[in-house]
mmCIF file of C-alpha atoms and ligand atoms in Angstrom:
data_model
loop_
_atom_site.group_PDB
_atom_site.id
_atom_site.type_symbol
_atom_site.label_atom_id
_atom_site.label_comp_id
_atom_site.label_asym_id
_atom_site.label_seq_id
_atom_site.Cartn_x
_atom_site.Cartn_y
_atom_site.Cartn_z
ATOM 1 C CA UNK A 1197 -144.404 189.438 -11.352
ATOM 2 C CA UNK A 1198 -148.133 189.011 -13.396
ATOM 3 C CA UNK A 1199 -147.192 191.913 -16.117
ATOM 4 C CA UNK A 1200 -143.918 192.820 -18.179
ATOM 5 C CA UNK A 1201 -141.503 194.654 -15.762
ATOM 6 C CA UNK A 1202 -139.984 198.516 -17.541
ATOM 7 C CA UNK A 1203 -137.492 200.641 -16.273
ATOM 8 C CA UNK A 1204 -136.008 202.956 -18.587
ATOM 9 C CA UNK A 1205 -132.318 203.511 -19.485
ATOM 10 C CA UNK A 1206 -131.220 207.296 -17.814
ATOM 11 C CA UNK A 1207 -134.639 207.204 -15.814
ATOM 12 C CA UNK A 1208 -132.901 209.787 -13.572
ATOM 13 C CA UNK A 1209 -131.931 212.733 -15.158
ATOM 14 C CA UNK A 1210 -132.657 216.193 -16.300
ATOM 15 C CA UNK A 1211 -135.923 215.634 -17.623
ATOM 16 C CA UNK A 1212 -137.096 215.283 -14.171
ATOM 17 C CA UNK A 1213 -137.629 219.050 -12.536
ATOM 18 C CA UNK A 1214 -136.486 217.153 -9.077
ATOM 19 C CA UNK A 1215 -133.359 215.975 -10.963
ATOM 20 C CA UNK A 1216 -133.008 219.234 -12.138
ATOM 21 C CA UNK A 1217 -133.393 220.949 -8.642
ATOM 22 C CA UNK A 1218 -130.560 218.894 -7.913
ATOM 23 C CA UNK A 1219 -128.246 220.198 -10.393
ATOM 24 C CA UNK A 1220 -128.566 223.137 -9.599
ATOM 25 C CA UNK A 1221 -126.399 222.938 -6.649
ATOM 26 C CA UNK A 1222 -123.456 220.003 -8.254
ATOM 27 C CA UNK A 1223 -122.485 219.425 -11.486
ATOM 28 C CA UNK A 1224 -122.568 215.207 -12.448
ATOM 29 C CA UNK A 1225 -119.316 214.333 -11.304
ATOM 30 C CA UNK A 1226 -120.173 215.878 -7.546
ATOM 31 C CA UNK A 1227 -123.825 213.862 -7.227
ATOM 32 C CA UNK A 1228 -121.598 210.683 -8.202
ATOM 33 C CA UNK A 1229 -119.006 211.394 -5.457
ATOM 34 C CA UNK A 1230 -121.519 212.328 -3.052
ATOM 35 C CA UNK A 1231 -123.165 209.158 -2.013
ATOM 36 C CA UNK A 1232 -126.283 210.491 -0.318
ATOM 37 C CA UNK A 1233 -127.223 212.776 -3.220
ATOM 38 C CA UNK A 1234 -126.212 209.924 -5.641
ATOM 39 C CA UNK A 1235 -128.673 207.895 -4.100
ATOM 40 C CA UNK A 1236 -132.052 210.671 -3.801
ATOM 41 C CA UNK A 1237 -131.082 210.808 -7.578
ATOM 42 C CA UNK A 1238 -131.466 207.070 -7.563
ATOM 43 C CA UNK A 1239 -134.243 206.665 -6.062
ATOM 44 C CA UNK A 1240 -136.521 209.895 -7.941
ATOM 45 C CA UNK A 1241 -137.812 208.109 -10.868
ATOM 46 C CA UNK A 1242 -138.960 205.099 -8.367
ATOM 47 C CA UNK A 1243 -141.178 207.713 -6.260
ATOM 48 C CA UNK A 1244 -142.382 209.659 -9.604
ATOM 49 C CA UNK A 1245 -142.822 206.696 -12.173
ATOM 50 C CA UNK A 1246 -143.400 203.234 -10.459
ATOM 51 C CA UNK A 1247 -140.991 201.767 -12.463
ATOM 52 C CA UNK A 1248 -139.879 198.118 -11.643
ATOM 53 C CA UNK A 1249 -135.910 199.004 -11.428
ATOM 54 C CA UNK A 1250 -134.036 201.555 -10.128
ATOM 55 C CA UNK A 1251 -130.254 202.146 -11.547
ATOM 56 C CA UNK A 1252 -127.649 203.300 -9.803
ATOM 57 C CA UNK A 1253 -126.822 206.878 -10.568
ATOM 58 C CA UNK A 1254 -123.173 207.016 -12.050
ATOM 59 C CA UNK A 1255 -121.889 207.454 -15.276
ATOM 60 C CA UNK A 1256 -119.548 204.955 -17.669
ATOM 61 C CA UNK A 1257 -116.839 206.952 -17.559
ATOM 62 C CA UNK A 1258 -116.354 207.353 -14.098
ATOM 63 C CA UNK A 1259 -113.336 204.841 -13.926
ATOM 64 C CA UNK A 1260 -111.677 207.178 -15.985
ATOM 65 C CA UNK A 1261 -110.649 209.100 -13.089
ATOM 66 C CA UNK A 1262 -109.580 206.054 -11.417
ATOM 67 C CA UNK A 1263 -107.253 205.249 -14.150
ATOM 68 C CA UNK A 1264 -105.339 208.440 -13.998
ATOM 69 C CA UNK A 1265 -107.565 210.323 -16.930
ATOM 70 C CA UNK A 1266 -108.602 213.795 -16.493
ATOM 71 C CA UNK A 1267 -112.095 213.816 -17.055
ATOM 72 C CA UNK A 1268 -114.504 216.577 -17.363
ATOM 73 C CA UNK A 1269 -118.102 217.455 -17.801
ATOM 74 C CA UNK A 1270 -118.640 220.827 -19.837
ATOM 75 C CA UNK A 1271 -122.009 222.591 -20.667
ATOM 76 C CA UNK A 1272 -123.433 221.414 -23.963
ATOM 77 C CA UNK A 1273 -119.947 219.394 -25.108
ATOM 78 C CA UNK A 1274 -120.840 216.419 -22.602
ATOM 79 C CA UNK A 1275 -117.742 214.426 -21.303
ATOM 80 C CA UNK A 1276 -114.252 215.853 -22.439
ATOM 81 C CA UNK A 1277 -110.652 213.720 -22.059
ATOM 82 C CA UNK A 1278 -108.502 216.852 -22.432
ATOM 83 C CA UNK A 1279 -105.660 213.763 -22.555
ATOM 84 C CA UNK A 1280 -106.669 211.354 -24.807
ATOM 85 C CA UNK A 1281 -105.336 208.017 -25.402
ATOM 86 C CA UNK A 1282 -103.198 207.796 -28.427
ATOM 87 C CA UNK A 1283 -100.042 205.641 -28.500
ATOM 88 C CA UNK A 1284 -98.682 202.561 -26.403
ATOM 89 C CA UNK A 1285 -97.102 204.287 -23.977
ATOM 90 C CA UNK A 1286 -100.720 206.135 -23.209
ATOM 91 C CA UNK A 1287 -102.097 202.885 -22.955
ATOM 92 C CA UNK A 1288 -98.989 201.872 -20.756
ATOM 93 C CA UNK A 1289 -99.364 204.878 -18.274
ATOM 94 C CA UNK A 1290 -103.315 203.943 -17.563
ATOM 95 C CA UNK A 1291 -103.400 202.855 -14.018
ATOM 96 C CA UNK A 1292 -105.504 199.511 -12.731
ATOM 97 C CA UNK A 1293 -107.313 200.614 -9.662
ATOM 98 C CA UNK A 1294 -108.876 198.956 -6.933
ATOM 99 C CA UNK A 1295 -112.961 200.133 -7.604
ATOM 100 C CA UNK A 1296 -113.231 199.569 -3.719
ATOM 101 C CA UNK A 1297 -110.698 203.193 -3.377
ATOM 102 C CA UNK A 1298 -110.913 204.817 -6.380
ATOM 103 C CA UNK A 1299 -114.746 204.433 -7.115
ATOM 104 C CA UNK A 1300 -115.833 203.743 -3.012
ATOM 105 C CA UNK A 1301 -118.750 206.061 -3.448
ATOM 106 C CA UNK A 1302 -120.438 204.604 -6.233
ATOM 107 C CA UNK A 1303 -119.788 201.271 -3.854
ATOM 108 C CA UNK A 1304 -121.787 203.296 -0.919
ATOM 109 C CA UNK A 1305 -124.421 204.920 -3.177
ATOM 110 C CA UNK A 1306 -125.773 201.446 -3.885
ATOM 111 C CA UNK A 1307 -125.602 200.151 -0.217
ATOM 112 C CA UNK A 1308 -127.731 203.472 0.084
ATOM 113 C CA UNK A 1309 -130.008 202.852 -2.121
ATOM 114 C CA UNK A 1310 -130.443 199.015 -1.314
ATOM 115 C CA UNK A 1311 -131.491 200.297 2.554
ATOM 116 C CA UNK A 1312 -133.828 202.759 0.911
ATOM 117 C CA UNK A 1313 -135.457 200.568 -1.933
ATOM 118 C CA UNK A 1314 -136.201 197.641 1.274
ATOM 119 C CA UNK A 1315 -136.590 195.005 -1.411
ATOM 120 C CA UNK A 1316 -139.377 197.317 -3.431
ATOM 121 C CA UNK A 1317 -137.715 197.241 -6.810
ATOM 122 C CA UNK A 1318 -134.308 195.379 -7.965
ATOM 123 C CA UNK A 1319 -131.066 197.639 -8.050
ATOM 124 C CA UNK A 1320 -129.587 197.688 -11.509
ATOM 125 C CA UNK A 1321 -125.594 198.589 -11.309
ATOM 126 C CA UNK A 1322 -123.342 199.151 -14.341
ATOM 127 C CA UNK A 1323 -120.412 199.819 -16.397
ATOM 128 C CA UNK A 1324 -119.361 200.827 -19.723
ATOM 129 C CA UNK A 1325 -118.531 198.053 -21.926
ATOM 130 C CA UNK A 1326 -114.438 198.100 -22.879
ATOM 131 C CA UNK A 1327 -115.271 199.127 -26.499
ATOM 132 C CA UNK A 1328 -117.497 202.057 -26.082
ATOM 133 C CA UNK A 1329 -115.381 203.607 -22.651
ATOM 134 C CA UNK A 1330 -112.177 203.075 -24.877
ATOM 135 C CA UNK A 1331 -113.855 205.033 -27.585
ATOM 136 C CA UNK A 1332 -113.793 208.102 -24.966
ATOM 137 C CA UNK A 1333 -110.338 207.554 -24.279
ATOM 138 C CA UNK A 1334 -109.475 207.634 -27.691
ATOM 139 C CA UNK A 1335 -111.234 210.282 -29.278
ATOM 140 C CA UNK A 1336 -111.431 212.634 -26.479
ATOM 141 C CA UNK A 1337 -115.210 212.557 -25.982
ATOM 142 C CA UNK A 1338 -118.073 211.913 -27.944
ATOM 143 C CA UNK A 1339 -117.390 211.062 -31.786
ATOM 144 C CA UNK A 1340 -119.389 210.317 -35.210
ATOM 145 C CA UNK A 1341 -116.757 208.581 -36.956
ATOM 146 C CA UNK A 1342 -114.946 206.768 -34.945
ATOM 147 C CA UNK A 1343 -111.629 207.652 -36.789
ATOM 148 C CA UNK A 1344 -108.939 207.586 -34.197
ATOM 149 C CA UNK A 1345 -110.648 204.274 -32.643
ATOM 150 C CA UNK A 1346 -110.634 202.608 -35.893
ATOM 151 C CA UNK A 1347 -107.302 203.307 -36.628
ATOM 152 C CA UNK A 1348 -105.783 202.247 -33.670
ATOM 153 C CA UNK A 1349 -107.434 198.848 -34.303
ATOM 154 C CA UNK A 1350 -106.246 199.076 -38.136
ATOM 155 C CA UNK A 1351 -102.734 200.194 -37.518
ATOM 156 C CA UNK A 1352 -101.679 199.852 -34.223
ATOM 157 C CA UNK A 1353 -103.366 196.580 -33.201
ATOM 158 C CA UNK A 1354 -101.203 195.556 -29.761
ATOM 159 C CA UNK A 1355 -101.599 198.845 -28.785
ATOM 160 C CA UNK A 1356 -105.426 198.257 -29.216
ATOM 161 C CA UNK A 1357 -105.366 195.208 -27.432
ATOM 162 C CA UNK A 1358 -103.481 196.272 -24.684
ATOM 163 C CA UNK A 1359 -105.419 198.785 -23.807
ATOM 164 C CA UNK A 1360 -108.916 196.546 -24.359
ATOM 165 C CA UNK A 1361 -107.010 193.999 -21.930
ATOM 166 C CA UNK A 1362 -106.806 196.684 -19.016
ATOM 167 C CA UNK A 1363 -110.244 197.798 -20.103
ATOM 168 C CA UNK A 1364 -111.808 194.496 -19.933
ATOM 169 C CA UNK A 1365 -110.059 194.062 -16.202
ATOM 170 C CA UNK A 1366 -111.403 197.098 -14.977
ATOM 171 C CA UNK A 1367 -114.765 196.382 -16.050
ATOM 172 C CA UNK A 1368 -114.643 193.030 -14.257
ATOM 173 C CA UNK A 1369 -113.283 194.328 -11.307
ATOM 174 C CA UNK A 1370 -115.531 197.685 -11.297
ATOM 175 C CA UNK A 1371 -118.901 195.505 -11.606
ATOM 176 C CA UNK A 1372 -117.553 192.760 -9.519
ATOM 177 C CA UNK A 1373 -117.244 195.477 -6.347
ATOM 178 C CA UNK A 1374 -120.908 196.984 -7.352
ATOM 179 C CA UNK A 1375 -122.085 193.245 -7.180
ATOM 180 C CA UNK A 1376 -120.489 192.605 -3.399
ATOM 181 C CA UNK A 1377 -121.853 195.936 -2.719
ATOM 182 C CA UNK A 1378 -125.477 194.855 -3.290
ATOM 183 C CA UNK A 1379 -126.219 195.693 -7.244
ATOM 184 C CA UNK A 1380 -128.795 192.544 -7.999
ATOM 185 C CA UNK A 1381 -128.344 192.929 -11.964
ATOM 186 C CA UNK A 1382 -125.884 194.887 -13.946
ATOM 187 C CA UNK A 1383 -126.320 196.101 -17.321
ATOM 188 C CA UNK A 1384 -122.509 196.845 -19.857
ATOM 189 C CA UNK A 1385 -123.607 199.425 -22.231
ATOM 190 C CA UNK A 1386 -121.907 199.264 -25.481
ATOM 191 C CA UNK A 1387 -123.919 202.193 -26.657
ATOM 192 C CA UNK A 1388 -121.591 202.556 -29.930
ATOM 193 C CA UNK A 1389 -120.540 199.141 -30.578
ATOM 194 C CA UNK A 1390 -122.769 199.345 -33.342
ATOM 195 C CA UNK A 1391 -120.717 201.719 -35.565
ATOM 196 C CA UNK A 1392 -118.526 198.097 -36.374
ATOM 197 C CA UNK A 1393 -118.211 195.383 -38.736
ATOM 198 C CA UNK A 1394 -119.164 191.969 -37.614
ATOM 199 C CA UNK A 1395 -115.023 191.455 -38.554
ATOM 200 C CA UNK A 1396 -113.828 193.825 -36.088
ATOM 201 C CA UNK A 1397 -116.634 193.320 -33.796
ATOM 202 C CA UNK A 1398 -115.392 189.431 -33.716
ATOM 203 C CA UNK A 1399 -111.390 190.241 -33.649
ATOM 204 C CA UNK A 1400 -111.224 193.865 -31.463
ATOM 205 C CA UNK A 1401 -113.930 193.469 -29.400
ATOM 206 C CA UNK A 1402 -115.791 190.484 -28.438
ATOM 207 C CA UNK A 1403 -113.249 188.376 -26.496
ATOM 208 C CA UNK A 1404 -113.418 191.385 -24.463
ATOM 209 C CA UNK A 1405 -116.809 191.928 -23.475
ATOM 210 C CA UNK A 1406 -117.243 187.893 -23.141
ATOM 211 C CA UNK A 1407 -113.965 187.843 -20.182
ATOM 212 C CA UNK A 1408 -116.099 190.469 -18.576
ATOM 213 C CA UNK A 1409 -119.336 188.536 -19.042
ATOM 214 C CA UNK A 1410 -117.671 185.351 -18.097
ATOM 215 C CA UNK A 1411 -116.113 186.022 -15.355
ATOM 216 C CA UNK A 1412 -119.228 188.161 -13.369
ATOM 217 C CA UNK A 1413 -120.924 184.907 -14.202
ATOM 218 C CA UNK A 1414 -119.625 183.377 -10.986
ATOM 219 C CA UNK A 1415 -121.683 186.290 -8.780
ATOM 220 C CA UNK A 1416 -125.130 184.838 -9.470
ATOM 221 C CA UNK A 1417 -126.185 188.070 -11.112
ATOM 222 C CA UNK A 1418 -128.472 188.737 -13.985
ATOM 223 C CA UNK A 1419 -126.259 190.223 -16.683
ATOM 224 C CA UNK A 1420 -127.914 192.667 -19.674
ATOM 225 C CA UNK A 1421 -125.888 193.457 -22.716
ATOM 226 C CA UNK A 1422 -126.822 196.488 -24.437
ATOM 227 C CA UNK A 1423 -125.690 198.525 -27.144
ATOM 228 C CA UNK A 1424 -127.401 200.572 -30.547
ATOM 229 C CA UNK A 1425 -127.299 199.647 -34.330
ATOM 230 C CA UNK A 1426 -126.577 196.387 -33.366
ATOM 231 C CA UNK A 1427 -128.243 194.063 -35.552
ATOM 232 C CA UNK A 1428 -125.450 192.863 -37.830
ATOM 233 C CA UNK A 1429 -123.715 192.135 -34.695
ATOM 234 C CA UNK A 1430 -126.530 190.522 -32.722
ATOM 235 C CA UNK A 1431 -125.375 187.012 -32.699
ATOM 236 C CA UNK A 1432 -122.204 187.610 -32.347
ATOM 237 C CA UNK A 1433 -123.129 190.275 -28.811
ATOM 238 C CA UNK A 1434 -125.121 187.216 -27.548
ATOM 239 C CA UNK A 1435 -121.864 185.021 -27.698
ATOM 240 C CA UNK A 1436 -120.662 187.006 -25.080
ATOM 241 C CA UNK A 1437 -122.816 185.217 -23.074
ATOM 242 C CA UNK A 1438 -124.897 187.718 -20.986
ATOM 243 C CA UNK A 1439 -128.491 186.454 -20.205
ATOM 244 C CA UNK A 1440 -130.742 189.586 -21.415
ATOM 245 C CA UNK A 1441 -129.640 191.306 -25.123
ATOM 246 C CA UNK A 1442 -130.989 195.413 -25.055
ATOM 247 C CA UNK A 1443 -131.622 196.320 -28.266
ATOM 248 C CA UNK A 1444 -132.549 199.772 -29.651
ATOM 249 C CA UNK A 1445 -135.913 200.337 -31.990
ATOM 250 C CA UNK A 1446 -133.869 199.907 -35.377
ATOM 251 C CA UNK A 1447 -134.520 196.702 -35.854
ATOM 252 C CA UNK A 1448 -138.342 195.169 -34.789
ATOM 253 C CA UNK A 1449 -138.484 193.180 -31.574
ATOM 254 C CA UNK A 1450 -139.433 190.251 -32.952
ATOM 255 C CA UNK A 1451 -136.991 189.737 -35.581
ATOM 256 C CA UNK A 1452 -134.127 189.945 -32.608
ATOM 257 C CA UNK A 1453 -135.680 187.426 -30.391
ATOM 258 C CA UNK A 1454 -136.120 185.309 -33.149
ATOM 259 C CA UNK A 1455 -132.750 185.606 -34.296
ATOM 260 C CA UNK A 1456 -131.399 185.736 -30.954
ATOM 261 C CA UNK A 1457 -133.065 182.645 -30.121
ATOM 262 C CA UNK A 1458 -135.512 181.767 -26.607
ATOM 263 C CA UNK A 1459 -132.950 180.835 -24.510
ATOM 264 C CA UNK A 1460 -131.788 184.817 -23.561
ATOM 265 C CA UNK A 1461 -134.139 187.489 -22.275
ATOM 266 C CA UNK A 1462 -134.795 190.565 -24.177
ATOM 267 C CA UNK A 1463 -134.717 194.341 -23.442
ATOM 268 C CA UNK A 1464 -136.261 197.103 -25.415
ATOM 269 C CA UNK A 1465 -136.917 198.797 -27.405
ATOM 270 C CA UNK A 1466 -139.537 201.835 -27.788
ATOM 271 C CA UNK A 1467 -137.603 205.001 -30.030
ATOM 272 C CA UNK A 1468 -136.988 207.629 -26.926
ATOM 273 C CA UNK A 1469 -138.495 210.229 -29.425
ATOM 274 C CA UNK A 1470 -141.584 208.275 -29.397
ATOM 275 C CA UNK A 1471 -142.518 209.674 -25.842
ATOM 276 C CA UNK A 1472 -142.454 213.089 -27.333
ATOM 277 C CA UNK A 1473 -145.709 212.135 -29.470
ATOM 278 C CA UNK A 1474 -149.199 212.558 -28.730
ATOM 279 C CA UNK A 1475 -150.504 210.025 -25.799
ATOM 280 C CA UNK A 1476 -152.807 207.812 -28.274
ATOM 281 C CA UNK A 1477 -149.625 207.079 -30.394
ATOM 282 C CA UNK A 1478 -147.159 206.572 -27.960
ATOM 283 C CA UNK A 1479 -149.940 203.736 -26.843
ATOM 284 C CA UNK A 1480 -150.105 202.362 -29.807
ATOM 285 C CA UNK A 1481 -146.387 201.958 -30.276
ATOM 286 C CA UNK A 1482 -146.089 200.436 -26.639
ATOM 287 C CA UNK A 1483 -148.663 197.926 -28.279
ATOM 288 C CA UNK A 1484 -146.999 197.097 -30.577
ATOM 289 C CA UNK A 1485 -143.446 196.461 -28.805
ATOM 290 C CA UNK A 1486 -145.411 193.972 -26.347
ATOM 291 C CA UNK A 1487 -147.282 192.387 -29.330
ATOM 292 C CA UNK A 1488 -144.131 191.610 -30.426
ATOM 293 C CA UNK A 1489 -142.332 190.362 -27.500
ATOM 294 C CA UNK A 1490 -145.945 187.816 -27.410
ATOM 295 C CA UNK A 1491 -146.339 188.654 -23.302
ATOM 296 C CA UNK A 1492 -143.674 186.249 -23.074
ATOM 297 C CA UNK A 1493 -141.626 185.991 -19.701
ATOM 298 C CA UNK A 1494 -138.440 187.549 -20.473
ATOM 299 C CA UNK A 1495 -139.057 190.804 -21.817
ATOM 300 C CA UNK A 1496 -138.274 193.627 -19.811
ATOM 301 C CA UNK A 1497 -139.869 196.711 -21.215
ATOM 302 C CA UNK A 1498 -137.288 199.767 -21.712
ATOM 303 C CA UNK A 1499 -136.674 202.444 -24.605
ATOM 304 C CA UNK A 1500 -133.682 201.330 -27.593
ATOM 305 C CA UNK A 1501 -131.797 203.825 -25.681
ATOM 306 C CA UNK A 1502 -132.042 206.800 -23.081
ATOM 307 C CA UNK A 1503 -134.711 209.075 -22.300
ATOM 308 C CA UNK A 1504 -133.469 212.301 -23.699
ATOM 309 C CA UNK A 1505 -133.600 215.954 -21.904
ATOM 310 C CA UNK A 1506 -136.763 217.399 -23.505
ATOM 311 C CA UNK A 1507 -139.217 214.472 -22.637
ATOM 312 C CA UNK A 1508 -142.252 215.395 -21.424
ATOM 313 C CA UNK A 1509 -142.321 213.285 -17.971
ATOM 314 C CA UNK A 1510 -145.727 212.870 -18.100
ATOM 315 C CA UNK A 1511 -145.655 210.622 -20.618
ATOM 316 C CA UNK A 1512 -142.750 208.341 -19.045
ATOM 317 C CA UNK A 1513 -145.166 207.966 -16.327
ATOM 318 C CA UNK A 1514 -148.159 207.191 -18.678
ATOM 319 C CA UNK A 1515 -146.045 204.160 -20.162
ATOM 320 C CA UNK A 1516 -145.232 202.877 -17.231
ATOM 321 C CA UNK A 1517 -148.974 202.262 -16.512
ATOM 322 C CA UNK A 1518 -149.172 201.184 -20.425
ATOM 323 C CA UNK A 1519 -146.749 198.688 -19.845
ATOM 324 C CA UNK A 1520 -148.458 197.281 -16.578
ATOM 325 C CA UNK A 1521 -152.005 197.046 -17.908
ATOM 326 C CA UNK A 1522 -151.196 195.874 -21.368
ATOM 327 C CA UNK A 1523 -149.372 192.901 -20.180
ATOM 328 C CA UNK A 1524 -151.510 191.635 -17.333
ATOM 329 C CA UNK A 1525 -151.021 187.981 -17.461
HETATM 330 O O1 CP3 B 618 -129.768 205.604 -16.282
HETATM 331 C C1 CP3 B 618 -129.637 206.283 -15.244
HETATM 332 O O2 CP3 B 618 -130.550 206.940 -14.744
HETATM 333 C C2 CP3 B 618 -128.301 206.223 -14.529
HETATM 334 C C3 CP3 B 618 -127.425 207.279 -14.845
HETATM 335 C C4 CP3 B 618 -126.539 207.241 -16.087
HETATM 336 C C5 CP3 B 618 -125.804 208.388 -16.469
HETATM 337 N N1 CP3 B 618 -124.984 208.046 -17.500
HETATM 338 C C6 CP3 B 618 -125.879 209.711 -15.824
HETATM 339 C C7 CP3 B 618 -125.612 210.900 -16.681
HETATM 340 C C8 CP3 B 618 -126.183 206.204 -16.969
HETATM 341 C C9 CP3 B 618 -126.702 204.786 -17.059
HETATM 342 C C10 CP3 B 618 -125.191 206.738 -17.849
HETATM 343 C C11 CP3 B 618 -124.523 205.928 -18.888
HETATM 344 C C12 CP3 B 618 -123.746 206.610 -19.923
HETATM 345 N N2 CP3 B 618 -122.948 207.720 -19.817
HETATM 346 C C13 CP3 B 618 -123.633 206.131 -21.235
HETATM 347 C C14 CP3 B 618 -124.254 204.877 -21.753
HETATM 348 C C15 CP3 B 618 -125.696 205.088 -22.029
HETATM 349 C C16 CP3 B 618 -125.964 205.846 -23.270
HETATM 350 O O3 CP3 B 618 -126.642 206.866 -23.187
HETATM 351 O O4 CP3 B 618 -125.503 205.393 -24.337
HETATM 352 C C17 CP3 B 618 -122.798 207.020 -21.949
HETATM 353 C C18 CP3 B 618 -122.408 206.927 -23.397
HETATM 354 C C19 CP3 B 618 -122.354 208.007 -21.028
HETATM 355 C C20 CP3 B 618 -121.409 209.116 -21.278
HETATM 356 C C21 CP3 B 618 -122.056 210.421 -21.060
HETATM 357 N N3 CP3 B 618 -122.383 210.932 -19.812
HETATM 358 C C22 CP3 B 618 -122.454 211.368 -22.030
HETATM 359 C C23 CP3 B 618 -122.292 211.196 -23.519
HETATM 360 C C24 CP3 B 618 -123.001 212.450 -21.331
HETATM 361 C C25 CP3 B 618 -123.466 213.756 -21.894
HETATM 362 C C26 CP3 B 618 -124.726 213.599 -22.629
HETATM 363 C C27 CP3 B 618 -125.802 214.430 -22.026
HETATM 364 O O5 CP3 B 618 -126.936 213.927 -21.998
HETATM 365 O O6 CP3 B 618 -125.519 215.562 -21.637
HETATM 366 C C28 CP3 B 618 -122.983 212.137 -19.965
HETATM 367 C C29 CP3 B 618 -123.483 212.967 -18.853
HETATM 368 C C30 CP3 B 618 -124.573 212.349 -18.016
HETATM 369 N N4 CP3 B 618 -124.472 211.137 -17.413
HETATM 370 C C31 CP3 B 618 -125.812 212.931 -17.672
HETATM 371 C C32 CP3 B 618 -126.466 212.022 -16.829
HETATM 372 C C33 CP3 B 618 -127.804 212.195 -16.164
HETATM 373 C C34 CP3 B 618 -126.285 214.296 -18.102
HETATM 374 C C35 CP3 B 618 -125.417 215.271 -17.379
HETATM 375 C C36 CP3 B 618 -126.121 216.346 -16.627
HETATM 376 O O7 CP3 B 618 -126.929 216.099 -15.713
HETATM 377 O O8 CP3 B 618 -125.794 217.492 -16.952
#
């Protein structure tokens, strides 16, 4: 490729009327189990935005279900675990799954989408990291705090571990199948990884996230590591091993390549509420992201974090093309 590649995180979604359209007929959890509308969901943001990856329409708690977790979606609350996971024998009770049953359509929604794409644009698959999808299971849905999670680690540490040890399995397993089933890169979000201290980040956390890394490492795929607020933990994230760090717009470009050293790619990291600004400012701040990834290979252009409801898609488009003429090599 002669420019910067970008593809944004949640490129498909309800800022899009045509996702929209969609969802007015199935809530999330029926496009995910329904293959062929999984996949049109895929593939609108390639059609609409020219973006150089498409990612497979799923969500990171999906193997929730798998593990015996009832899961739900509701209006305006996002994802609720009406059963959270408190004690050991919660953790004990949380089935392993084969990905290739449980989660089959996801599996089919990327051979889908691979037919489709016919080598156009690189598939992206991906999971939740074991940190951020046991922070569901813990606190029941989205949190601020953290409290429950945090305490489990504090006070009930083998029950923490246990349940990061079937986390971390899953993962492997889940991303492994997506892999086999034709994903060409996967990305682990650890969206709220970044609420830690590099202490618990090195003790709960990252032996986790680096069995998962380390043992996809054997597929041949390229693996991004992503999470927010992560830059008192960004050394310590890249020890997981993964070959492209995403990192969010808190901290400058620059300063994480630099401290993340050459040798790993780098994702990011434009603030989503940027592309709510007017057009000659949301150029300049594109600018400025490639001026300080230097047009070197291995950037990949993306927001810090997802593209949120109220974006106006017009200007998701227009960065696209930013992107792509900026960085003409
Ligand atoms: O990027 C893509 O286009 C692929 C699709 C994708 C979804 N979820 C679909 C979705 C991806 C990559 C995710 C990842 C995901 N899901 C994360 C990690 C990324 C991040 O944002 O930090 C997290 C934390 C979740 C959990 C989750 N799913 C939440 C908190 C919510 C509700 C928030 C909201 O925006 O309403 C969801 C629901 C969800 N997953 C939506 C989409 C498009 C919105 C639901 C809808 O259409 O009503």
């Amino acid at each position: 490729m002669d420019c910067t590649p970008v593809w944004f995180m949640r490129q498909a979604g309800r800022y899009m009327e045509e996702y929209r359209r969609v969802r007015k007929k199935y809530d999330i959890l029926t496009i995910c189990k329904n293959p062929e509308v999984a996949a049109e969901v895929t593939l609108q943001p390639i059609r609409r935005l020219h973006v150089d990856a498409a990612i497979i329409f799923a969500d990171i708690l999906l193997p929730l279900q798998g593990m015996g977790v009832n899961l739900e979606f509701t209006r305006g609350e996002g994802p609720v675990i009406r059963d959270p996971i408190r004690t050991a024998a919660d953790v004990k009770a949380l089935r392993l799954f084969d990905p290739r049953e449980d989660l089959s359509f996801v599996l089919e929604a990327i051979q889908i989408v691979r037919k489709e794409l016919n080598g156009k644009v690189p598939l992206i698959g991906f999971s939740g990291a074991p940190f951020t999808v046991a922070s569901y299971l813990i606190e029941g849905g989205h949190s601020t705090h953290y409290i429950r999670t945090k305490l489990m680690m504090y006070s009930e540490p083998s029950t923490w571990h246990a349940l990061m040890r079937k986390l971390a399995k899953i993962t492997l397993e889940y991303l492994r199948s997506q892999i086999r089933a034709g994903a060409q890169v996967v990305q682990i979000f650890d969206s709220w990884v970044g609420c830690l201290s590099p202490g618990d980040y090195s003790n709960f956390v990252l032996p986790y996230t680096r069995q998962v890394v380390q043992g996809l490492k054997e597929e041949g795929v390229p693996i991004i590591h992503f999470g927010t607020g992560t830059s008192g933990l960004l050394e310590l994230m890249k020890s997981a091993g993964s070959d492209v760090m995403g990192v969010d717009w808190r901290i400058d470009l620059d300063e994480a390549w630099g401290r993340l050293g050459r040798d790993v790619a780098i994702q990011g990291n434009l603030d989503p509420v940027a592309l709510f600004g007017p057009l000659h400012e949301i150029e300049r701040r594109v600018e400025d992201v490639l001026k300080r990834a230097g047009n070197r290979p291995g950037h990949i252009f993306n927001l810090g974090h997802g593209i949120l409801p109220q974006t106006p898609v017009d200007h998701v488009a227009a960065v696209v093309e930013m992107v792509h003429q900026y960085s003409k090599r």
